[in-house]
mmCIF file of C-alpha atoms and ligand atoms in Angstrom:
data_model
loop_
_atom_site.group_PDB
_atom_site.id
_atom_site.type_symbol
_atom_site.label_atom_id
_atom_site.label_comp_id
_atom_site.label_asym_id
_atom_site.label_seq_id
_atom_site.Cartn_x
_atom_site.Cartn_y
_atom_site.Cartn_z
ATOM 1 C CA UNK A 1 -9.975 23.809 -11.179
ATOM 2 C CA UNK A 2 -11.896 20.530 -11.150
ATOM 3 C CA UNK A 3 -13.901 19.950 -7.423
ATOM 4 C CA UNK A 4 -14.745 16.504 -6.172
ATOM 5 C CA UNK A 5 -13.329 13.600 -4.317
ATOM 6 C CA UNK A 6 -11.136 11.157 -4.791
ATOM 7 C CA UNK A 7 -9.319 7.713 -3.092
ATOM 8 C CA UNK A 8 -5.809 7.585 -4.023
ATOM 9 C CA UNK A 9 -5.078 4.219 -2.085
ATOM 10 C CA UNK A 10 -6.898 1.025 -2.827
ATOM 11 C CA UNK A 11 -6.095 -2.761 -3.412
ATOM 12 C CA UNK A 12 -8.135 -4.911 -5.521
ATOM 13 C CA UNK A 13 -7.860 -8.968 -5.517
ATOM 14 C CA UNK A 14 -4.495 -8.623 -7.759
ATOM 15 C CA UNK A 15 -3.503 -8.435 -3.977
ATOM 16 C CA UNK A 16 -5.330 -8.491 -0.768
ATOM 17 C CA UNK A 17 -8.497 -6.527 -1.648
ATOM 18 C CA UNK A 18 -11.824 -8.368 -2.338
ATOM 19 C CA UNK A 19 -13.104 -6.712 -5.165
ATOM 20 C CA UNK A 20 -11.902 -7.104 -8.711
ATOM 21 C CA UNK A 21 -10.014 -3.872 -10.481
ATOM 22 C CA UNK A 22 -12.982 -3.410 -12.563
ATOM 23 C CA UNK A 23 -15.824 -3.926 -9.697
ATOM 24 C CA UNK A 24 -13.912 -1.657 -7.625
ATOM 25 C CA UNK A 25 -14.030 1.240 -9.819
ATOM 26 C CA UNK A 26 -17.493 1.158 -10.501
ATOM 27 C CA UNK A 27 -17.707 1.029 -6.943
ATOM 28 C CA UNK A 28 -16.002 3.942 -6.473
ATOM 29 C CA UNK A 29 -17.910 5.744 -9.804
ATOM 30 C CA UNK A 30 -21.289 4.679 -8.174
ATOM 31 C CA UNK A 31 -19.816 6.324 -4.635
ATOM 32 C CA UNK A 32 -19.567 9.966 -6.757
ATOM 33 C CA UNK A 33 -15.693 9.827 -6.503
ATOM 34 C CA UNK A 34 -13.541 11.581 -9.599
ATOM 35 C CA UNK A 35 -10.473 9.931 -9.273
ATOM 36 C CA UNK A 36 -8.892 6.725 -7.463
ATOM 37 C CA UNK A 37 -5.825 5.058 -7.845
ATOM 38 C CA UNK A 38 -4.842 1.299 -7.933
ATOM 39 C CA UNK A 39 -2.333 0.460 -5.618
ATOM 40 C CA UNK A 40 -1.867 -2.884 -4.854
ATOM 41 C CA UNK A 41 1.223 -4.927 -2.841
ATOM 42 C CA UNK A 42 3.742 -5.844 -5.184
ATOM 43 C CA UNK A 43 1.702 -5.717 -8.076
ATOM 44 C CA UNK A 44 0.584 -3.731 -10.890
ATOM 45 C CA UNK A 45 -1.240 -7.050 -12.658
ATOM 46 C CA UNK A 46 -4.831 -5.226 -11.841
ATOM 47 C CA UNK A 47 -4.138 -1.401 -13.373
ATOM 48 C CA UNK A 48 -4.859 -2.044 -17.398
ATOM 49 C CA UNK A 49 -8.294 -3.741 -16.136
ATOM 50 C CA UNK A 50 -9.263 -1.006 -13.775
ATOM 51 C CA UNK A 51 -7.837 1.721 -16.262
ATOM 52 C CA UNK A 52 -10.099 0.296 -19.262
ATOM 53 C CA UNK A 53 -13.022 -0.073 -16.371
ATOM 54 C CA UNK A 54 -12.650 3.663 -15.636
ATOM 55 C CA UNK A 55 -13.234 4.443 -19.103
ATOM 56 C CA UNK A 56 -16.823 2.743 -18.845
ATOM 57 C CA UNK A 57 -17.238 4.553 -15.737
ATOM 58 C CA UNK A 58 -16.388 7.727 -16.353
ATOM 59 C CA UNK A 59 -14.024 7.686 -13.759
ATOM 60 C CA UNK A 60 -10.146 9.064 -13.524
ATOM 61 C CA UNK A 61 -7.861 5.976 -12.760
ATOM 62 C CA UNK A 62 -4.490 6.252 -11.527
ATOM 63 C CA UNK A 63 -1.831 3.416 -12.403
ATOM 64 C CA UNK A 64 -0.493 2.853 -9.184
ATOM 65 C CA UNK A 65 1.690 0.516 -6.652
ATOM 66 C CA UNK A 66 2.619 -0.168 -2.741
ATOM 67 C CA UNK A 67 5.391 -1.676 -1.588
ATOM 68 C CA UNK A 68 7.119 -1.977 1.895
ATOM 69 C CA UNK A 69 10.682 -1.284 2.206
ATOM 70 C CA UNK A 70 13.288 -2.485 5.114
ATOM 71 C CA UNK A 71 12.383 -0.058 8.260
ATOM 72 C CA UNK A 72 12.005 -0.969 12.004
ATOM 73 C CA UNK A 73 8.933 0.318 11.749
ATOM 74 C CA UNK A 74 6.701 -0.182 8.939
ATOM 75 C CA UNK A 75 7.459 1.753 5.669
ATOM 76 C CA UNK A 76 5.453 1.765 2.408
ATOM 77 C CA UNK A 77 5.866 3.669 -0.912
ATOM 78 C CA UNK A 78 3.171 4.317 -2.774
ATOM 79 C CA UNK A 79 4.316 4.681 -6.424
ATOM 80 C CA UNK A 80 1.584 7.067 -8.743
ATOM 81 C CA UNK A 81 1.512 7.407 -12.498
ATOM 82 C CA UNK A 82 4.122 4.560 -12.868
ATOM 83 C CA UNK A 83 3.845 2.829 -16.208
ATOM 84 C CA UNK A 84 2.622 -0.495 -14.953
ATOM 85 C CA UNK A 85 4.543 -2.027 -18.541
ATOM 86 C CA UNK A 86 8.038 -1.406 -17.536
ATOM 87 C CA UNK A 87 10.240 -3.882 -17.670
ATOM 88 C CA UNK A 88 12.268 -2.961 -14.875
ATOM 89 C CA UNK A 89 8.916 -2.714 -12.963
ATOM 90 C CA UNK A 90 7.899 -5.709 -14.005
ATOM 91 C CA UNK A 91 11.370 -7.396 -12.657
ATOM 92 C CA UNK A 92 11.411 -5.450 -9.798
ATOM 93 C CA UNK A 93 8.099 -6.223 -8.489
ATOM 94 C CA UNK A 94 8.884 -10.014 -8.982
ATOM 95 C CA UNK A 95 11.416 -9.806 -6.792
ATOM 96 C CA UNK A 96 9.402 -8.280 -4.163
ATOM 97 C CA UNK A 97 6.452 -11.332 -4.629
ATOM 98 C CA UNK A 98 9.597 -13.885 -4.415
ATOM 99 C CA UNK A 99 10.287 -12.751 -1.003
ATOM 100 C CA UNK A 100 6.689 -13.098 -0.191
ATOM 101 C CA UNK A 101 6.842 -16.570 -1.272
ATOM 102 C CA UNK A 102 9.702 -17.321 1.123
ATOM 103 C CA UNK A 103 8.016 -16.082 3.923
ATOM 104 C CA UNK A 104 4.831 -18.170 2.990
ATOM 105 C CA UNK A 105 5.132 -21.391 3.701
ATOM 106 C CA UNK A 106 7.422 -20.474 7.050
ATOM 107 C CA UNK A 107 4.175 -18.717 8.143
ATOM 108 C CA UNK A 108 2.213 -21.592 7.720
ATOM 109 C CA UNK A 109 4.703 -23.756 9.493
ATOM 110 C CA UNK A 110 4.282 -21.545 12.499
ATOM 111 C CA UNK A 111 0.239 -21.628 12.483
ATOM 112 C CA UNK A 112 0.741 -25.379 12.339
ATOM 113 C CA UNK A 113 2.545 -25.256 15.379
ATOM 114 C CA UNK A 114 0.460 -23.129 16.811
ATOM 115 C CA UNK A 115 -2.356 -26.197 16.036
ATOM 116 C CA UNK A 116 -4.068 -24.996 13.695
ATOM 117 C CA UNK A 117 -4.664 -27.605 10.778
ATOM 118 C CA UNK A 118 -4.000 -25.071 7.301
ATOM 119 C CA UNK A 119 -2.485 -25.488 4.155
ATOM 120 C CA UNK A 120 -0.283 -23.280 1.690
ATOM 121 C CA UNK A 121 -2.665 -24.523 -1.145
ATOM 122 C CA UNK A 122 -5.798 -23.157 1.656
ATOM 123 C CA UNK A 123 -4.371 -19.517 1.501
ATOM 124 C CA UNK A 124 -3.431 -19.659 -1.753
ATOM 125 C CA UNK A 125 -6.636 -20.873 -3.429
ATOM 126 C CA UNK A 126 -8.028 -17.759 -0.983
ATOM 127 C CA UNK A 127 -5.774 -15.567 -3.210
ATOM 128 C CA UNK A 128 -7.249 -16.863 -6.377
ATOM 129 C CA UNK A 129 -3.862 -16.514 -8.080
ATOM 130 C CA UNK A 130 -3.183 -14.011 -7.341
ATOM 131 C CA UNK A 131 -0.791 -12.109 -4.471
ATOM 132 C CA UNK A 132 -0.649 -13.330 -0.994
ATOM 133 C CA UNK A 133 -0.787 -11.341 1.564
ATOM 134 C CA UNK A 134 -1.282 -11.723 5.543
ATOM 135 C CA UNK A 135 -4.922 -10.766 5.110
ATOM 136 C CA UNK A 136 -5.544 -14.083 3.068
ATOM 137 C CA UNK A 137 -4.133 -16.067 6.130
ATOM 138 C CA UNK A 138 -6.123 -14.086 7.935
ATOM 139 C CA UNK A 139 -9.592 -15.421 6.162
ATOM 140 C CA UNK A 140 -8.458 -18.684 6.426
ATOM 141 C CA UNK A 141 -8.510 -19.120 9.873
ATOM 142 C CA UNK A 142 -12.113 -17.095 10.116
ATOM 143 C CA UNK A 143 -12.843 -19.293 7.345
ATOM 144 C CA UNK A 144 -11.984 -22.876 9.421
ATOM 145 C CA UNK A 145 -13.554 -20.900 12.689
ATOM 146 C CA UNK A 146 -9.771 -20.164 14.451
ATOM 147 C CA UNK A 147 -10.510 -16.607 15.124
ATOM 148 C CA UNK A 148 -13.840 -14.566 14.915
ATOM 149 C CA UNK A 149 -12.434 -12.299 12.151
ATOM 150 C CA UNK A 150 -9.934 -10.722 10.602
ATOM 151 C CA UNK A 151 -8.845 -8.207 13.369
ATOM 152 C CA UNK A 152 -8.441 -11.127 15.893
ATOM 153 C CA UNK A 153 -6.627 -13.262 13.427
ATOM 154 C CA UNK A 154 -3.903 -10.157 13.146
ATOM 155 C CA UNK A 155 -4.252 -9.322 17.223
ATOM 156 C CA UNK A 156 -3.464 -12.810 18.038
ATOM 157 C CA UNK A 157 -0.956 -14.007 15.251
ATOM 158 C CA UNK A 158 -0.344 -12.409 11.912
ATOM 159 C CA UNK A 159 0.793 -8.769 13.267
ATOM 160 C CA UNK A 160 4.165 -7.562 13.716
ATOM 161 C CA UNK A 161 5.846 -9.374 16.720
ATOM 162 C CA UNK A 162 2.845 -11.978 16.878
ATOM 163 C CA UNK A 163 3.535 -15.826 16.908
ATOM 164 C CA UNK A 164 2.930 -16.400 13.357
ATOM 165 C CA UNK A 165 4.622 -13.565 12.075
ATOM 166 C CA UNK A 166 7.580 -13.857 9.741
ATOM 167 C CA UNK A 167 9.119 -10.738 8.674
ATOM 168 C CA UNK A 168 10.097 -10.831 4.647
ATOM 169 C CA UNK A 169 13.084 -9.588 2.750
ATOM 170 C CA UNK A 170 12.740 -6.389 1.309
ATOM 171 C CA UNK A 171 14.396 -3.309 -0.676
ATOM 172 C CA UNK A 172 16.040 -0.443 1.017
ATOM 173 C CA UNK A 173 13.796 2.718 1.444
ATOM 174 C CA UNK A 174 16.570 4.118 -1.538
ATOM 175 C CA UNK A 175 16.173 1.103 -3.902
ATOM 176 C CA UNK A 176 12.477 1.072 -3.260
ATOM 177 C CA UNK A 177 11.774 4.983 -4.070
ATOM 178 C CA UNK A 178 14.819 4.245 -6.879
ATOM 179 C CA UNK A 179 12.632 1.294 -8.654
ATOM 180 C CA UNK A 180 9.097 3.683 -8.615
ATOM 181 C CA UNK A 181 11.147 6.775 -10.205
ATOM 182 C CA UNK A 182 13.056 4.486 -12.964
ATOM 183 C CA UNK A 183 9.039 3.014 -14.000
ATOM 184 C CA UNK A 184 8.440 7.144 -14.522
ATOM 185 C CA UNK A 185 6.596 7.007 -11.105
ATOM 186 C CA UNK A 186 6.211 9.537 -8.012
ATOM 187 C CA UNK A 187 7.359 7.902 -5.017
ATOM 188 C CA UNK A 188 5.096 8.950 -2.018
ATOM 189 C CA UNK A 189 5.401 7.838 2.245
ATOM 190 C CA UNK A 190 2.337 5.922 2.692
ATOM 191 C CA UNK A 191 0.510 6.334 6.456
ATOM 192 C CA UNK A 192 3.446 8.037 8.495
ATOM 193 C CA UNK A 193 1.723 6.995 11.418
ATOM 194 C CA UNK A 194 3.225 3.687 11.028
ATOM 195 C CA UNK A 195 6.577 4.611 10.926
ATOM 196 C CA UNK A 196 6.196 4.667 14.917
ATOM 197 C CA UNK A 197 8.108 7.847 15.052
ATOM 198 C CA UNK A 198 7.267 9.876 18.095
ATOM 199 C CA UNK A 199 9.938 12.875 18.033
ATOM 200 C CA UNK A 200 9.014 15.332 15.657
ATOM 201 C CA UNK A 201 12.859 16.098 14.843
ATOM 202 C CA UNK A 202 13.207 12.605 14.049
ATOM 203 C CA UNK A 203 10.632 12.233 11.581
ATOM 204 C CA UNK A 204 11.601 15.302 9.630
ATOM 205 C CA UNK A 205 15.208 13.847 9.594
ATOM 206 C CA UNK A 206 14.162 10.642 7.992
ATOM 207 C CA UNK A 207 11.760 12.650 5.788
ATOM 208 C CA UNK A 208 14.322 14.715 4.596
ATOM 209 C CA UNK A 209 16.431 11.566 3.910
ATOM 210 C CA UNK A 210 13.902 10.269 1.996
ATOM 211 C CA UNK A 211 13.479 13.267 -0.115
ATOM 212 C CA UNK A 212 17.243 13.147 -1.120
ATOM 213 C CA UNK A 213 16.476 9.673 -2.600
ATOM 214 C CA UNK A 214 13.992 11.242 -4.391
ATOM 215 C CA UNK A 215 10.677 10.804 -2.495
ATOM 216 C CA UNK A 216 8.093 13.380 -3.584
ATOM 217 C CA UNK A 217 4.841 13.411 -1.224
ATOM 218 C CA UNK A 218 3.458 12.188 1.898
ATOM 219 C CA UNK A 219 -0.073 10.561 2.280
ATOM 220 C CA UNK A 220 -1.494 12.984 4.890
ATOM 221 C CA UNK A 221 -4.766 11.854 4.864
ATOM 222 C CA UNK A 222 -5.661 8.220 5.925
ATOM 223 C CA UNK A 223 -8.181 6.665 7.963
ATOM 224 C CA UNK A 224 -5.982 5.961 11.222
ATOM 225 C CA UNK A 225 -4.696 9.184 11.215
ATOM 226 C CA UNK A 226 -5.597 11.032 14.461
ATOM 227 C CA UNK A 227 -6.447 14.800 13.720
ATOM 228 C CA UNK A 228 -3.611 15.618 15.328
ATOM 229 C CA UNK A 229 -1.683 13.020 13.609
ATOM 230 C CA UNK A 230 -3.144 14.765 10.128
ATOM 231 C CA UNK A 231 -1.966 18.367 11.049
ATOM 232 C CA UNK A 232 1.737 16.903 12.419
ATOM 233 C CA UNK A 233 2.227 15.034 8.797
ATOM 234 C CA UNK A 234 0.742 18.298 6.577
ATOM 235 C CA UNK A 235 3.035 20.802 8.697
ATOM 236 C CA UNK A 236 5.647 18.246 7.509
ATOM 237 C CA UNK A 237 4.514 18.606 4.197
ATOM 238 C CA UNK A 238 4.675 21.751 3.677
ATOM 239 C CA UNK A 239 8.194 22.172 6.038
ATOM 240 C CA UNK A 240 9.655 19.403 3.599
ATOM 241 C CA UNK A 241 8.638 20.626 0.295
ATOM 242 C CA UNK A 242 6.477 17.354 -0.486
ATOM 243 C CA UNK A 243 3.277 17.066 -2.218
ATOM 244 C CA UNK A 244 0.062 15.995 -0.125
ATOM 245 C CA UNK A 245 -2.000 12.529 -0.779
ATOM 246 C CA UNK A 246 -4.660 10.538 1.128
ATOM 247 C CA UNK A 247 -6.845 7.579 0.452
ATOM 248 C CA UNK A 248 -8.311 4.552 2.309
ATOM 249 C CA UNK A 249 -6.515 1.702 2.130
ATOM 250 C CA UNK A 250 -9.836 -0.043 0.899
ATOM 251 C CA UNK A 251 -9.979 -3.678 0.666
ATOM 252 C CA UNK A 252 -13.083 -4.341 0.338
ATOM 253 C CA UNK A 253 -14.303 -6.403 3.001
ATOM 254 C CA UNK A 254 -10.775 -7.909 4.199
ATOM 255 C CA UNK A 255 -10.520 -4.965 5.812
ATOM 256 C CA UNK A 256 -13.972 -4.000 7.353
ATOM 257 C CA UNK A 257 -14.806 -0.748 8.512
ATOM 258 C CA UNK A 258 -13.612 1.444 5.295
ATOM 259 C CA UNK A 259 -15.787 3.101 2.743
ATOM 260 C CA UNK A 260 -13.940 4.206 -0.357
ATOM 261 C CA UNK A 261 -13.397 7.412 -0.607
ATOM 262 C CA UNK A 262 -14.432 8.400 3.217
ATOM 263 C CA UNK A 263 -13.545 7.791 6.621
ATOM 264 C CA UNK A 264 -13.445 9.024 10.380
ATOM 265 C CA UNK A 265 -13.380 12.525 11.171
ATOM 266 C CA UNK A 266 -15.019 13.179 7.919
ATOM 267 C CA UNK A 267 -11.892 12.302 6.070
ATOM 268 C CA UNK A 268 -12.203 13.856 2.190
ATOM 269 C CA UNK A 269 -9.416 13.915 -0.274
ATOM 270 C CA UNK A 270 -9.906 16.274 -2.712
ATOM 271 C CA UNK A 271 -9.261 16.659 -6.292
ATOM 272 C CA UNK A 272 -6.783 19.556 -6.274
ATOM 273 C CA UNK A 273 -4.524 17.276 -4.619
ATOM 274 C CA UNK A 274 -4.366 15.156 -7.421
ATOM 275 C CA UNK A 275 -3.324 17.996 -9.692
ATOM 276 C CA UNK A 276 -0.694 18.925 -7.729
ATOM 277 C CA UNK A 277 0.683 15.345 -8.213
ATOM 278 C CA UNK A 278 -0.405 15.383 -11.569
ATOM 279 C CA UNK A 279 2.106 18.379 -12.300
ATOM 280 C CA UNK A 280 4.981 16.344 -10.625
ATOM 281 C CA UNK A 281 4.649 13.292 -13.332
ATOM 282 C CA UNK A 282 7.785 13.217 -14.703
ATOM 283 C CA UNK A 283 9.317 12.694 -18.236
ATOM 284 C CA UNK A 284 8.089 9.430 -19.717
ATOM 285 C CA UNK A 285 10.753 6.888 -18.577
ATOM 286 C CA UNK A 286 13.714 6.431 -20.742
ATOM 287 C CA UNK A 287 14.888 4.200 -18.777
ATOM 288 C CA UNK A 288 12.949 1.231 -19.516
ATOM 289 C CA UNK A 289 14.729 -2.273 -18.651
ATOM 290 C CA UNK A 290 17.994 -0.140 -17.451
ATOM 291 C CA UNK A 291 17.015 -1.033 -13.862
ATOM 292 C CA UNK A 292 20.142 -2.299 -12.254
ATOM 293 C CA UNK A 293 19.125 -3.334 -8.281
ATOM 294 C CA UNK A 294 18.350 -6.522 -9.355
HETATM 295 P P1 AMP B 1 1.579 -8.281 3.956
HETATM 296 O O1 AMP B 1 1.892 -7.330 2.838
HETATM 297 O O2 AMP B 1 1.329 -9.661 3.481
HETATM 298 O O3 AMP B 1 2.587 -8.231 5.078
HETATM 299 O O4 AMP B 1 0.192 -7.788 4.577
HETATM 300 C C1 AMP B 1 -0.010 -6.432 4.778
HETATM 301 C C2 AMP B 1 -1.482 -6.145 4.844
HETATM 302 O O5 AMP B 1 -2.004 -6.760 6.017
HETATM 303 C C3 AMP B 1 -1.808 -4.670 4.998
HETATM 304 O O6 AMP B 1 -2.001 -4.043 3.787
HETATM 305 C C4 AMP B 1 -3.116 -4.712 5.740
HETATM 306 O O7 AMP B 1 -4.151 -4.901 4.824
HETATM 307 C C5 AMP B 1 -3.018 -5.952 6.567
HETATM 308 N N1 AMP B 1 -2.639 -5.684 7.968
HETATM 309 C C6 AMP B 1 -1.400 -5.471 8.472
HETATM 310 N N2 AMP B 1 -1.435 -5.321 9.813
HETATM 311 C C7 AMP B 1 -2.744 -5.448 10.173
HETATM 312 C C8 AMP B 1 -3.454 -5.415 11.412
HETATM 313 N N3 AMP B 1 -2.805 -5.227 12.573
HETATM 314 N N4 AMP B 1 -4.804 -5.580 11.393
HETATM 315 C C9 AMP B 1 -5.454 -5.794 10.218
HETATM 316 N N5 AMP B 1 -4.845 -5.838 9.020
HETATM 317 C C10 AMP B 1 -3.510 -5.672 8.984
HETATM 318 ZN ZN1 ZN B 2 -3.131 -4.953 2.025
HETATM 319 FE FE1 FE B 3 0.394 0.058 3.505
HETATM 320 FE FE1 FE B 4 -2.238 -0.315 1.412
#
């Protein structure tokens, strides 16, 4: 059995993060971790980079992706070991940037209501290019001296239910797992905690719903996760049948606070857990460019 640590959640500046695929895997080599995987919003543009980077490295890297899917709460899929040059993927995730480029502009509207004097071409030239995502609007306004950082920028407008939110399209929880498994991926719940689900019997419900459309693991391990938070989602787990993950969220320093690979109560992911998902890749896809949803 191979020991060590490893980060299986982590976006690079193909989204929201601020470090390039390559810088951030030397980051995480240089930090002593074995594995990490990719996972950016709606993308997998950064994965060949940071694969080829891990190679320098000496570092595992996992081709990976997150997306959120419709839920009253907030849902994400993490999707591991998908191959980021599917076709289907490729059309699929396309989609999922087209809705955040509807939502764009009507968040800017709002800010500019709300008096602040910002542009789409601002945010976007903040992107570099590359995927936008709320925590670009978010350096913006620290940027032009709106809010003192990032957090206050999200307490005060870009969160769920602030003024300047604007919720965006998005797949069903079933299409969303469905597009991960056609690209020869394992679809895994990202942070549970954020599905805002306080009865137990509830959660395992939807979990078990999500199973049936072929979800495979749960990300146990995460930063905001309370202890008891930690022990509620691994019982689940292992009541469910699932697979176990965890990693950071890292984004470098749009969202301060994290250290790859680490976190509060001495968070640690280890490598086992990796092998256990490693044993759950399935087939290579033979479905490549069959994806229908779209
Ligand atoms: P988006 O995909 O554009 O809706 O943005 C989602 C990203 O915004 C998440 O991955 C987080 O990095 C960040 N985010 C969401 N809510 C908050 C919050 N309340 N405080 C700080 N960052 C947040
Ligand atoms: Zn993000
Ligand atoms: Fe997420
Ligand atoms: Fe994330």
């Amino acid at each position: 059995m191979t020991t060590g640590l490893i980060d299986l959640h982590i976006h690079t500046t193909a989204s929201d993060g601020t470090m390039t695929p390559a810088r951030m895997v030397f980051h995480a080599a240089g930090s002593g971790l074995k594995a990490v995987a990719i996972t950016d919003h709606d993308t997998v543009d950064g994965v060949s980079e940071a694969i080829a980077a891990g190679k320098e490295a000496g570092i595992e890297v996992v081709p990976g992706v997150e997306i959120g899917v419709d839920y009253p709460g907030e849902m994400h899929i993490l999707g591991y070991y998908i191959d980021h040059k599917n076709s289907g993927l490729a059309r699929g995730l396309s989609c999922l940037r087209r809705y955040r480029e509807e939502r764009n502009p009507m968040m800017i509207e709002k800010l500019r209501e709300l008096g602040f004097d910002i542009t789409l071409e601002e945010v976007a030239g903040i992107a570099g290019g590359n995927v936008i995502g709320r925590p670009h609007f978010a350096a913006l306004l620290t940027r032009k001296g709106y809010t003192a950082d990032n957090r206050e920028a999200f307490d005060r407008y870009l969160g769920a239910g602030k003024p300047a939110y604007v919720k965006k399209d998005r797949l069903s929880p079933q299409d969303g797992i469905k597009m991960i498994i056609e690209a020869g991926g394992i679809p895994v719940l990202a942070h549970p905690r954020y599905l805002r689900i306080r009865e137990d019997h509830s959660l395992k419900e939807l979990i078990h719903e999500l199973r049936g459309f072929g979800l495979k693991g749960i990300e146990v391990f995460y930063p905001e996760h309370t202890p008891e938070e930690t022990e509620r989602f691994y019982q689940l787990a292992s009541a469910t049948g699932l697979l176990v993950t965890g990693g950071t969220d890292f984004h470098g320093t749009n969202k301060p606070g994290l250290k790859i690979g680490t976190g509060p109560g001495d968070l640690r992911v280890r490598y086992s857990l990796l092998e256990k998902l490693k044993k759950n890749i399935p087939n290579p896809s033979k479905n490549n460019g069959s994806l229908r949803i779209y």
